Amino acid sequence: MSNRKLNVFLPLLLAVVLALGMFLGHKMPGSGNNGATVFFTKPARGPLQEVMDLIKAKYVDTLNTDKLQQEAIEGLLSKLDPHSIYITPEELQRVNEDMDGNFEGIGVEFNITNDTVNVVSVLSGGPSETAGVQTGDKIIQVNDSLVAGNSITAEKIRRLLRGPAGSVVNTKILRQQKMITIPIKRGVIPLYSVDAAYMATPTVGYIKISRFSATTYDEFMKAMRKLTQAGMKELIIDLRQNPGGYLDAAVRVADELLDENKLIVYTKGKDFPRTDYKTKRPGLFERGPLAILTDEGSASASEILAGAIQDWDRGTIIGRRTFGKGLVQEQYDLDNGGALRLTVARYYVPSGRSIQKPYGKGHDDYNEDIMERLHHGELVNKDSIRINDTIPYKTAAGRRVYGGGGITPDFFIPFDTARFTPTLTAIYTRNTFSNFVYQYYTNNRAKFSAYKTVGDFVKDFQLSNEVMNEFKVFAKKDSVPGLDHLTPKDESEIRNRLKAVMARQLFRTEGFYETINQEDPMVKKALEVVTEEAKKEQ
């Protein structure tokens, strides 16, 4: 009986389904295209892409659409947080080199004075040293490109000198009024992130980390082993002006300073599940007095390291409040060769506090925060520090700490505004120190040959009045004001900086920091703190 009913109603059912299908097909996109019904379509382009396509196809004038797209992307990202950014194809290589910790080139440092490219230093063991390039050489031509003249820029020189490892760049060099041709086989050039590692006292080690790159942990471990063998019992890590970098690099460094199974940092976001980063292995310096130096330029991965040390009461934070970047970015490569660095999560230090400072008032307000700190006195007075997050958090020992705007130090060291008198400001902005030292060094090499180590130079080199007078004459040509009426403080600053830049000329960044730190108030305070801690532990 049921089969007979089905036989009766089946044709009717098929007719209804067919009619319904025809009706729905008529209503679907594409049904008006000469009667051809489209059942499956590509996703809608969206109004942004539609507008771009219409501009390309219909706009009255010829446009640079690449530039237009870049501005559209940047406009879109300006409505997000300040750290979600678009990286152009031209910028991406440089950004990746900084993070990878190396690039491919010839291994020289140079400056441009009087429209001439001067070799300031040659990387030891690098391609240029192997080829015979010397400090003081002047690069006149690179392959077929003349590089002397007022149109040359540092970026143009870098583009000409860099290239695939193993390729050859032919240079014409002016050396002591004689033109010579030097072919240089390019190689992989390291970009070091540990700028200095030395013994500040017989028991106190000092390590300067300028950023957290792919090579930072290995560099840090090499420095730690060297200092440990030299008798290090206390440690100072300098993170001032360190803008951050790879989260993993900061976590691995923290793992060497904290004992096992301690939370270092955790991340979480709307579509980014909580991820904990904990210590995993026995560290090289889990015990012993430790100080971390920070300032308003210490950001991101630097704040992770400083925050973990503070929250576990493992060491003392000395300096000024850090930048306040607690957002995690992931980088996505784009078809045009550029990249999108998009914020996907926030990070939280062990106490649970977020370090991210507010950005709800727009990018301009966010970017001007450091100047605002200076104007309202925070950089010179600890009592002027503004805490954005009023929720108190506690360290492992129960000390009160706050989030919402960087890491506040345990010991505050004010910014020395007296260092920026009109005279000193002019010297710094005109690069007068470096230009003078380069000239003085190339004219007096024999005087410097006696200094075999940085320690010898720091201890034995004295900047004579004769050299000081030579510098004043040189600086006057740079239109530096006030040189005939220097205050004692200005004169002391100039002498200290000249000696440090000379040490850099001889021993690179290690020489600079070991020399300049002799008079650095933050380093002096750190030495005092770790020495006192060491006495308590005895």
Coordinates of C-alpha atoms in Angstrom, one line a residue:
M1 CA 0.0 0.0 0.0
S2 CA 2.8 2.4 1.0
N3 CA 4.7 1.7 -2.3
R4 CA 1.6 2.6 -4.3
K5 CA 1.4 5.9 -2.5
L6 CA 5.0 6.6 -3.1
N7 CA 4.5 5.9 -6.8
V8 CA 1.7 8.4 -6.9
F9 CA 3.5 11.2 -5.0
L10 CA 7.0 10.7 -6.4
P11 CA 6.4 12.5 -9.7
L12 CA 4.7 15.3 -7.7
L13 CA 7.7 15.5 -5.3
L14 CA 10.2 15.6 -8.2
A15 CA 8.2 18.4 -9.8
V16 CA 8.2 20.5 -6.6
V17 CA 11.9 20.0 -6.1
L18 CA 12.6 20.9 -9.7
A19 CA 10.5 24.1 -9.5
L20 CA 12.2 25.0 -6.2
G21 CA 15.6 24.5 -7.8
M22 CA 14.7 26.7 -10.7
F23 CA 13.4 29.4 -8.4
L24 CA 16.5 29.4 -6.2
G25 CA 18.7 29.3 -9.3
H26 CA 17.1 32.4 -10.6
K27 CA 17.8 34.2 -7.3
M28 CA 21.5 33.2 -7.1
P29 CA 24.2 35.5 -8.3
G30 CA 24.9 35.2 -12.0
S31 CA 21.4 34.2 -13.0
G32 CA 21.1 37.2 -15.3
N33 CA 24.2 36.3 -17.3
N34 CA 22.4 35.2 -20.5
G35 CA 20.4 32.7 -18.6
A36 CA 23.5 30.8 -17.2
T37 CA 22.8 30.0 -13.6
V38 CA 26.0 30.0 -11.3
F39 CA 25.6 27.6 -8.3
F40 CA 29.2 28.0 -7.0
T41 CA 31.0 31.4 -6.9
K42 CA 34.3 32.8 -5.6
P43 CA 34.2 34.7 -2.3
A44 CA 33.2 38.3 -2.7
R45 CA 36.2 40.6 -3.3
G46 CA 35.1 43.1 -0.7
P47 CA 34.7 46.8 -1.1
L48 CA 38.4 47.6 -0.6
Q49 CA 39.6 45.3 -3.4
E50 CA 36.7 46.5 -5.6
V51 CA 37.7 50.1 -5.1
M52 CA 41.3 49.3 -6.0
D53 CA 40.3 47.4 -9.1
L54 CA 38.1 50.3 -10.3
I55 CA 40.8 52.8 -9.7
K56 CA 43.3 50.7 -11.7
A57 CA 40.8 50.2 -14.6
K58 CA 38.9 53.5 -14.7
Y59 CA 40.7 56.4 -13.1
V60 CA 41.4 59.4 -15.3
D61 CA 45.1 59.7 -14.6
T62 CA 48.0 57.2 -14.5
L63 CA 48.8 56.2 -10.9
N64 CA 51.5 54.4 -9.1
T65 CA 49.2 51.6 -7.9
D66 CA 51.9 50.0 -5.7
K67 CA 52.3 53.2 -3.7
L68 CA 48.6 53.6 -3.6
Q69 CA 48.1 50.0 -2.2
Q70 CA 50.9 50.6 0.4
E71 CA 49.2 53.8 1.6
A72 CA 45.8 52.0 1.8
I73 CA 47.4 49.1 3.8
E74 CA 49.1 51.6 6.2
G75 CA 45.8 53.5 6.5
L76 CA 44.0 50.3 7.5
L77 CA 46.7 49.3 10.0
S78 CA 46.7 52.7 11.6
K79 CA 43.3 51.8 13.1
L80 CA 44.9 48.8 14.8
D81 CA 47.6 48.8 17.5
P82 CA 50.9 50.6 16.8
H83 CA 52.9 47.4 16.3
S84 CA 50.9 45.9 13.5
I85 CA 52.8 47.1 10.5
Y86 CA 53.3 46.6 6.8
I87 CA 56.9 46.0 5.6
T88 CA 57.7 46.9 2.0
P89 CA 59.6 44.5 -0.2
E90 CA 62.5 47.0 -0.1
E91 CA 62.6 47.0 3.7
L92 CA 62.0 43.3 4.3
Q93 CA 65.6 42.2 3.5
R94 CA 67.1 44.7 6.0
V95 CA 64.6 43.8 8.7
N96 CA 65.3 40.0 8.2
E97 CA 69.0 40.6 8.3
D98 CA 68.7 42.4 11.6
M99 CA 66.7 39.5 13.0
D100 CA 68.7 36.7 11.4
G101 CA 71.9 38.1 12.8
N102 CA 73.9 38.3 9.5
F103 CA 73.9 39.6 6.0
E104 CA 76.0 39.0 2.9
G105 CA 78.6 41.7 2.1
I106 CA 82.2 42.7 2.3
G107 CA 82.6 43.4 6.1
V108 CA 83.5 47.1 6.5
E109 CA 82.2 50.0 8.5
F110 CA 82.2 53.3 6.7
N111 CA 81.2 56.9 7.1
I112 CA 80.6 59.7 4.5
T113 CA 82.5 62.9 5.1
N114 CA 83.1 65.6 2.5
D115 CA 81.3 63.5 -0.1
T116 CA 83.8 60.7 0.3
V117 CA 83.2 57.2 1.6
N118 CA 85.8 56.5 4.3
V119 CA 86.5 53.0 5.6
V120 CA 86.2 53.4 9.4
S121 CA 87.0 49.8 10.4
V122 CA 87.5 46.4 8.8
L123 CA 85.9 43.3 10.2
S124 CA 88.6 41.0 11.5
G125 CA 88.8 37.8 9.4
G126 CA 86.1 39.2 7.0
P127 CA 86.2 39.4 3.2
S128 CA 87.7 43.0 3.1
E129 CA 90.6 42.2 5.5
T130 CA 91.4 39.1 3.4
A131 CA 91.4 41.2 0.2
G132 CA 93.7 43.8 1.8
V133 CA 91.3 46.7 2.6
Q134 CA 92.6 48.9 5.5
T135 CA 91.1 51.4 7.9
G136 CA 91.5 54.9 6.4
D137 CA 91.0 53.7 2.8
K138 CA 88.6 55.8 0.7
I139 CA 86.2 54.0 -1.6
I140 CA 86.0 55.8 -4.9
Q141 CA 84.3 53.3 -7.2
V142 CA 82.2 50.1 -6.7
N143 CA 82.1 48.0 -9.9
D144 CA 81.1 50.5 -12.6
S145 CA 79.5 53.0 -10.1
L146 CA 81.4 56.1 -9.0
V147 CA 80.6 56.7 -5.3
A148 CA 82.3 60.0 -4.7
G149 CA 80.2 63.1 -4.9
N150 CA 77.4 64.9 -3.2
S151 CA 74.7 62.5 -4.4
I152 CA 76.0 59.5 -2.5
T153 CA 74.2 58.2 0.5
A154 CA 74.9 55.4 3.0
E155 CA 71.9 53.4 1.7
K156 CA 73.3 53.6 -1.9
I157 CA 76.7 52.4 -0.7
R158 CA 75.2 49.5 1.2
R159 CA 73.2 48.4 -1.8
L160 CA 76.3 48.4 -4.0
L161 CA 78.6 46.6 -1.5
R162 CA 76.1 43.9 -0.4
G163 CA 75.3 40.9 -2.6
P164 CA 75.3 37.1 -2.6
A165 CA 78.1 35.4 -0.7
G166 CA 80.8 34.2 -3.2
S167 CA 80.2 36.9 -5.7
V168 CA 83.0 39.5 -6.4
V169 CA 82.8 43.2 -6.1
N170 CA 85.5 45.3 -7.7
T171 CA 86.5 48.4 -5.8
K172 CA 88.7 51.3 -6.5
I173 CA 90.4 52.6 -3.4
L174 CA 92.3 55.8 -2.7
R175 CA 95.1 55.1 -0.2
Q176 CA 97.6 57.8 0.7
Q177 CA 96.9 59.6 -2.6
K178 CA 97.4 56.4 -4.6
M179 CA 94.5 54.7 -6.5
I180 CA 94.4 50.9 -6.3
T181 CA 92.0 48.3 -7.5
I182 CA 90.9 45.6 -4.9
P183 CA 88.5 42.8 -5.9
I184 CA 86.6 41.6 -2.8
K185 CA 84.8 38.2 -2.6
R186 CA 81.6 38.8 -0.6
G187 CA 80.8 36.6 2.4
V188 CA 78.4 36.1 5.3
I189 CA 78.9 39.0 7.7
P190 CA 77.7 38.6 11.3
L191 CA 75.5 41.2 12.9
Y192 CA 76.3 40.8 16.6
S193 CA 73.6 41.5 19.2
V194 CA 76.0 41.1 22.2
D195 CA 77.9 44.3 21.9
A196 CA 80.3 43.9 24.8
A197 CA 81.2 41.3 27.5
Y198 CA 84.0 42.1 29.9
M199 CA 84.9 42.0 33.6
A200 CA 84.0 45.3 35.2
T201 CA 85.8 44.3 38.4
P202 CA 87.7 41.1 39.3
T203 CA 84.4 39.4 40.1
V204 CA 81.7 41.4 38.3
G205 CA 80.9 40.6 34.6
Y206 CA 79.1 43.0 32.3
I207 CA 77.1 42.0 29.1
K208 CA 75.5 44.5 26.7
I209 CA 72.7 43.1 24.6
S210 CA 71.6 45.5 21.8
R211 CA 68.6 43.3 20.5
F212 CA 67.3 39.8 20.6
S213 CA 68.0 38.1 17.3
A214 CA 68.4 34.5 16.1
T215 CA 72.0 34.5 17.2
T216 CA 71.6 36.3 20.6
Y217 CA 71.4 33.2 22.8
D218 CA 74.6 31.6 21.3
E219 CA 76.4 35.0 21.6
F220 CA 75.2 35.3 25.2
M221 CA 76.4 31.8 26.1
K222 CA 79.8 32.4 24.6
A223 CA 80.0 35.6 26.7
M224 CA 78.9 33.9 29.8
R225 CA 81.5 31.1 29.5
K226 CA 84.2 33.7 28.9
L227 CA 83.3 35.7 32.0
T228 CA 82.8 32.6 34.1
Q229 CA 86.3 31.4 33.2
A230 CA 87.6 34.9 34.1
G231 CA 86.2 34.6 37.7
M232 CA 82.7 36.1 37.4
K233 CA 80.6 35.9 40.6
E234 CA 78.2 38.8 40.0
L235 CA 76.6 39.9 36.7
I236 CA 75.3 43.1 35.1
I237 CA 73.1 42.7 31.9
D238 CA 72.6 46.0 30.1
L239 CA 69.3 46.2 28.1
R240 CA 69.2 49.9 27.6
Q241 CA 67.9 51.0 24.2
N242 CA 67.3 47.3 23.3
P243 CA 64.1 47.4 21.2
G244 CA 63.5 43.6 21.6
G245 CA 63.2 41.0 18.9
Y246 CA 62.6 37.3 19.1
L247 CA 60.6 36.1 22.1
D248 CA 62.4 32.8 22.1
A249 CA 65.8 34.5 22.4
A250 CA 64.7 36.4 25.6
V251 CA 63.2 33.2 27.0
R252 CA 66.4 31.2 26.5
V253 CA 68.5 33.9 28.1
A254 CA 66.1 34.0 31.1
D255 CA 66.4 30.2 31.4
E256 CA 70.1 30.6 32.1
L257 CA 69.3 33.0 35.0
L258 CA 66.3 31.3 36.7
D259 CA 66.2 27.8 38.2
E260 CA 64.0 25.0 36.8
N261 CA 60.3 24.9 36.2
K262 CA 59.7 28.7 36.6
L263 CA 57.2 30.5 34.4
I264 CA 59.1 33.2 32.3
V265 CA 56.2 34.6 30.3
Y266 CA 52.9 33.5 28.8
T267 CA 51.0 34.7 25.8
K268 CA 47.3 34.7 24.9
G269 CA 44.9 36.4 22.4
K270 CA 41.4 36.2 21.1
D271 CA 42.3 33.4 18.6
F272 CA 45.6 32.6 20.2
P273 CA 45.4 30.1 23.1
R274 CA 47.4 30.6 26.2
T275 CA 51.0 29.4 25.8
D276 CA 53.3 29.2 28.8
Y277 CA 57.1 29.5 28.4
K278 CA 58.9 28.0 31.4
T279 CA 62.5 27.3 32.3
K280 CA 63.6 23.8 31.0
R281 CA 67.3 23.3 31.9
P282 CA 69.9 24.1 34.5
G283 CA 71.2 27.6 33.8
L284 CA 74.8 28.9 33.9
F285 CA 73.9 31.7 36.4
E286 CA 70.9 30.6 38.5
R287 CA 72.7 31.9 41.7
G288 CA 74.7 35.0 42.3
P289 CA 73.9 38.7 42.5
L290 CA 72.3 40.0 39.2
A291 CA 71.4 43.5 38.0
I292 CA 69.5 44.4 34.8
L293 CA 69.9 47.9 33.4
T294 CA 66.8 49.4 31.6
D295 CA 65.6 52.7 30.2
E296 CA 62.7 54.1 28.1
G297 CA 64.2 52.4 25.0
S298 CA 64.1 48.9 26.5
A299 CA 61.1 47.2 24.9
S300 CA 59.3 43.9 24.1
A301 CA 61.7 41.0 24.6
S302 CA 63.9 43.2 26.9
E303 CA 60.8 43.7 29.1
I304 CA 60.1 40.0 29.1
L305 CA 63.6 39.3 30.5
A306 CA 63.5 42.2 33.0
G307 CA 59.9 41.3 34.1
A308 CA 60.7 37.7 34.7
I309 CA 63.8 38.6 36.8
Q310 CA 61.8 41.2 38.8
D311 CA 58.8 39.0 39.4
W312 CA 60.9 36.1 40.7
D313 CA 63.0 38.5 42.8
R314 CA 66.0 37.0 41.0
G315 CA 67.8 40.3 40.5
T316 CA 67.6 44.1 40.7
I317 CA 66.2 46.3 38.0
I318 CA 68.2 49.5 37.7
G319 CA 67.5 52.6 35.6
R320 CA 64.2 54.0 34.2
R321 CA 60.8 52.7 33.3
T322 CA 60.8 50.6 30.1
F323 CA 59.0 51.4 26.9
G324 CA 55.8 49.3 27.5
K325 CA 55.4 47.0 24.6
G326 CA 53.5 43.8 25.6
L327 CA 52.1 42.8 22.2
V328 CA 53.1 39.7 20.2
Q329 CA 53.4 39.9 16.4
E330 CA 53.5 37.2 13.8
Q331 CA 55.0 37.9 10.4
Y332 CA 53.2 36.8 7.3
D333 CA 54.9 37.0 3.9
L334 CA 52.9 38.7 1.1
D335 CA 52.8 37.9 -2.6
N336 CA 54.4 41.2 -3.5
G337 CA 57.5 40.4 -1.6
G338 CA 56.6 42.4 1.4
A339 CA 55.3 41.2 4.8
L340 CA 52.6 41.9 7.3
R341 CA 53.6 41.9 10.9
L342 CA 50.3 41.5 12.8
T343 CA 49.6 41.5 16.5
V344 CA 48.0 38.2 17.5
A345 CA 48.4 38.1 21.3
R346 CA 49.6 39.9 24.4
Y347 CA 52.3 38.6 26.7
Y348 CA 52.1 38.6 30.5
V349 CA 55.1 38.3 32.9
P350 CA 54.9 35.7 35.7
S351 CA 53.0 37.9 38.2
G352 CA 50.2 38.1 35.6
R353 CA 50.7 41.7 34.6
S354 CA 50.7 43.0 31.1
I355 CA 53.5 45.5 30.3
Q356 CA 51.6 47.1 27.3
K357 CA 51.0 50.8 27.7
P358 CA 47.7 52.3 26.5
Y359 CA 47.3 53.1 22.7
G360 CA 43.7 54.0 22.5
K361 CA 44.4 57.7 21.7
G362 CA 46.0 56.9 18.4
H363 CA 49.5 56.2 17.0
D364 CA 50.7 59.8 17.3
D365 CA 49.9 60.0 21.0
Y366 CA 51.5 56.5 21.5
N367 CA 54.7 57.5 19.7
E368 CA 55.1 60.7 21.6
D369 CA 54.9 59.0 25.0
I370 CA 58.7 59.2 25.6
M371 CA 58.7 62.9 25.0
E372 CA 55.7 63.2 27.2
R373 CA 57.6 61.4 30.0
L374 CA 60.4 63.9 29.6
H375 CA 58.1 66.9 29.7
H376 CA 56.3 65.9 32.8
G377 CA 59.5 65.0 34.6
E378 CA 59.4 61.3 34.8
L379 CA 62.9 60.8 33.3
V380 CA 64.5 62.9 36.0
N381 CA 62.2 62.2 39.0
K382 CA 60.9 58.8 40.1
D383 CA 57.9 60.4 41.9
S384 CA 56.7 61.6 38.5
I385 CA 56.2 58.1 37.1
R386 CA 52.6 57.6 36.0
I387 CA 51.2 54.1 36.6
N388 CA 48.5 53.3 34.1
D389 CA 47.4 50.1 35.7
T390 CA 46.3 50.6 39.3
I391 CA 45.8 46.9 40.0
P392 CA 48.7 45.8 42.2
Y393 CA 50.5 42.6 41.4
K394 CA 53.0 40.8 43.6
T395 CA 56.4 39.3 43.0
A396 CA 57.3 35.9 44.4
A397 CA 58.6 37.6 47.6
G398 CA 55.4 39.7 47.9
R399 CA 56.7 43.0 46.7
R400 CA 54.1 45.2 44.9
V401 CA 54.6 45.8 41.2
Y402 CA 52.4 47.3 38.5
G403 CA 51.6 46.7 34.8
G404 CA 50.1 48.7 32.0
G405 CA 53.1 50.6 31.0
G406 CA 56.5 48.9 31.1
I407 CA 58.7 47.7 34.0
T408 CA 59.4 50.2 36.8
P409 CA 62.9 49.8 38.1
D410 CA 63.8 48.9 41.7
F411 CA 66.4 51.6 41.7
F412 CA 65.7 54.8 39.7
I413 CA 68.6 56.6 37.8
P414 CA 67.6 59.9 36.3
F415 CA 68.3 60.9 32.7
D416 CA 71.1 63.5 32.7
T417 CA 69.5 66.4 30.8
A418 CA 72.6 68.5 31.5
R419 CA 74.4 66.4 28.8
F420 CA 72.3 68.1 26.1
T421 CA 73.5 71.7 26.2
P422 CA 73.5 73.5 22.8
T423 CA 77.2 72.7 22.4
L424 CA 76.9 69.0 23.0
T425 CA 73.7 68.7 21.1
A426 CA 75.4 70.2 18.0
I427 CA 78.4 67.9 18.4
Y428 CA 76.1 64.8 18.5
T429 CA 73.8 65.8 15.7
R430 CA 76.7 66.6 13.4
N431 CA 78.5 63.3 14.1
T432 CA 81.6 65.4 15.1
F433 CA 83.0 62.9 17.5
S434 CA 83.2 60.1 15.0
N435 CA 84.5 62.3 12.2
F436 CA 87.2 63.8 14.3
V437 CA 88.3 60.4 15.8
Y438 CA 88.5 58.8 12.3
Q439 CA 90.7 61.6 11.1
Y440 CA 92.9 61.7 14.2
Y441 CA 93.3 57.9 14.2
T442 CA 94.3 57.7 10.5
N443 CA 96.9 60.5 11.1
N444 CA 98.3 59.0 14.4
R445 CA 98.2 55.2 14.0
A446 CA 101.6 54.7 15.6
K447 CA 100.4 56.2 18.8
F448 CA 97.6 53.7 19.2
S449 CA 99.7 50.6 18.3
A450 CA 100.9 50.3 21.9
Y451 CA 97.4 49.4 23.2
K452 CA 96.9 45.6 22.8
T453 CA 93.7 45.3 24.9
V454 CA 90.8 47.4 25.9
G455 CA 91.9 47.2 29.5
D456 CA 95.3 48.7 28.6
F457 CA 93.7 51.5 26.7
V458 CA 91.2 52.4 29.5
K459 CA 93.9 52.4 32.1
D460 CA 96.8 54.1 30.3
F461 CA 95.4 56.4 27.6
Q462 CA 95.0 60.0 28.7
L463 CA 93.4 62.6 26.4
S464 CA 95.9 65.4 26.3
N465 CA 95.0 69.1 26.2
E466 CA 96.7 69.2 22.7
V467 CA 94.1 66.6 21.4
M468 CA 91.3 68.5 23.1
N469 CA 92.4 71.7 21.3
E470 CA 92.6 69.9 18.0
F471 CA 89.0 68.7 18.5
K472 CA 87.8 72.2 19.2
V473 CA 89.3 73.5 16.0
F474 CA 87.8 70.6 14.1
A475 CA 84.3 71.2 15.7
K476 CA 84.3 74.9 14.9
K477 CA 84.5 74.0 11.3
D478 CA 81.3 72.0 11.9
S479 CA 79.7 75.3 13.3
V480 CA 79.5 73.9 16.8
P481 CA 78.8 76.8 19.2
G482 CA 80.2 77.6 22.6
L483 CA 83.6 75.8 22.3
D484 CA 85.5 78.7 23.7
H485 CA 83.4 78.8 26.9
L486 CA 82.8 75.2 27.9
T487 CA 81.4 74.4 31.3
P488 CA 83.4 71.9 33.3
K489 CA 80.6 69.3 32.8
D490 CA 80.7 69.8 29.0
E491 CA 84.4 69.5 28.9
S492 CA 84.3 66.3 31.0
E493 CA 81.6 64.8 28.7
I494 CA 83.6 65.6 25.6
R495 CA 86.8 64.1 27.0
N496 CA 85.0 60.9 28.1
R497 CA 83.2 60.5 24.7
L498 CA 86.3 61.2 22.7
K499 CA 88.2 58.5 24.6
A500 CA 85.3 56.0 24.2
V501 CA 85.0 56.7 20.4
M502 CA 88.8 56.2 20.1
A503 CA 88.4 52.9 21.9
R504 CA 85.7 51.9 19.5
Q505 CA 88.0 52.7 16.6
L506 CA 90.5 50.3 18.1
F507 CA 88.3 47.6 19.6
R508 CA 84.9 48.1 18.1
T509 CA 81.8 48.1 20.4
E510 CA 83.5 46.2 23.2
G511 CA 86.1 49.0 23.5
F512 CA 83.4 51.7 23.4
Y513 CA 81.3 50.3 26.3
E514 CA 84.2 49.3 28.5
T515 CA 85.5 52.8 28.2
I516 CA 82.3 54.8 28.4
N517 CA 81.0 52.8 31.3
Q518 CA 83.8 54.0 33.6
E519 CA 81.8 57.2 34.2
D520 CA 78.3 55.8 33.6
P521 CA 76.0 56.4 36.7
M522 CA 73.8 53.5 36.0
V523 CA 76.7 51.1 35.7
K524 CA 78.2 52.5 38.9
K525 CA 75.0 51.9 40.8
A526 CA 74.8 48.4 39.5
L527 CA 78.3 47.7 40.7
E528 CA 77.4 49.0 44.1
V529 CA 74.2 46.9 44.3
V530 CA 75.7 43.6 43.2
T531 CA 78.8 44.1 45.4
E532 CA 76.5 44.7 48.4
E533 CA 74.5 41.6 47.6
A534 CA 77.7 39.6 47.3
K535 CA 78.7 40.7 50.8
K536 CA 75.3 39.6 52.2
E537 CA 75.7 36.1 50.7
Q538 CA 79.2 35.6 52.3

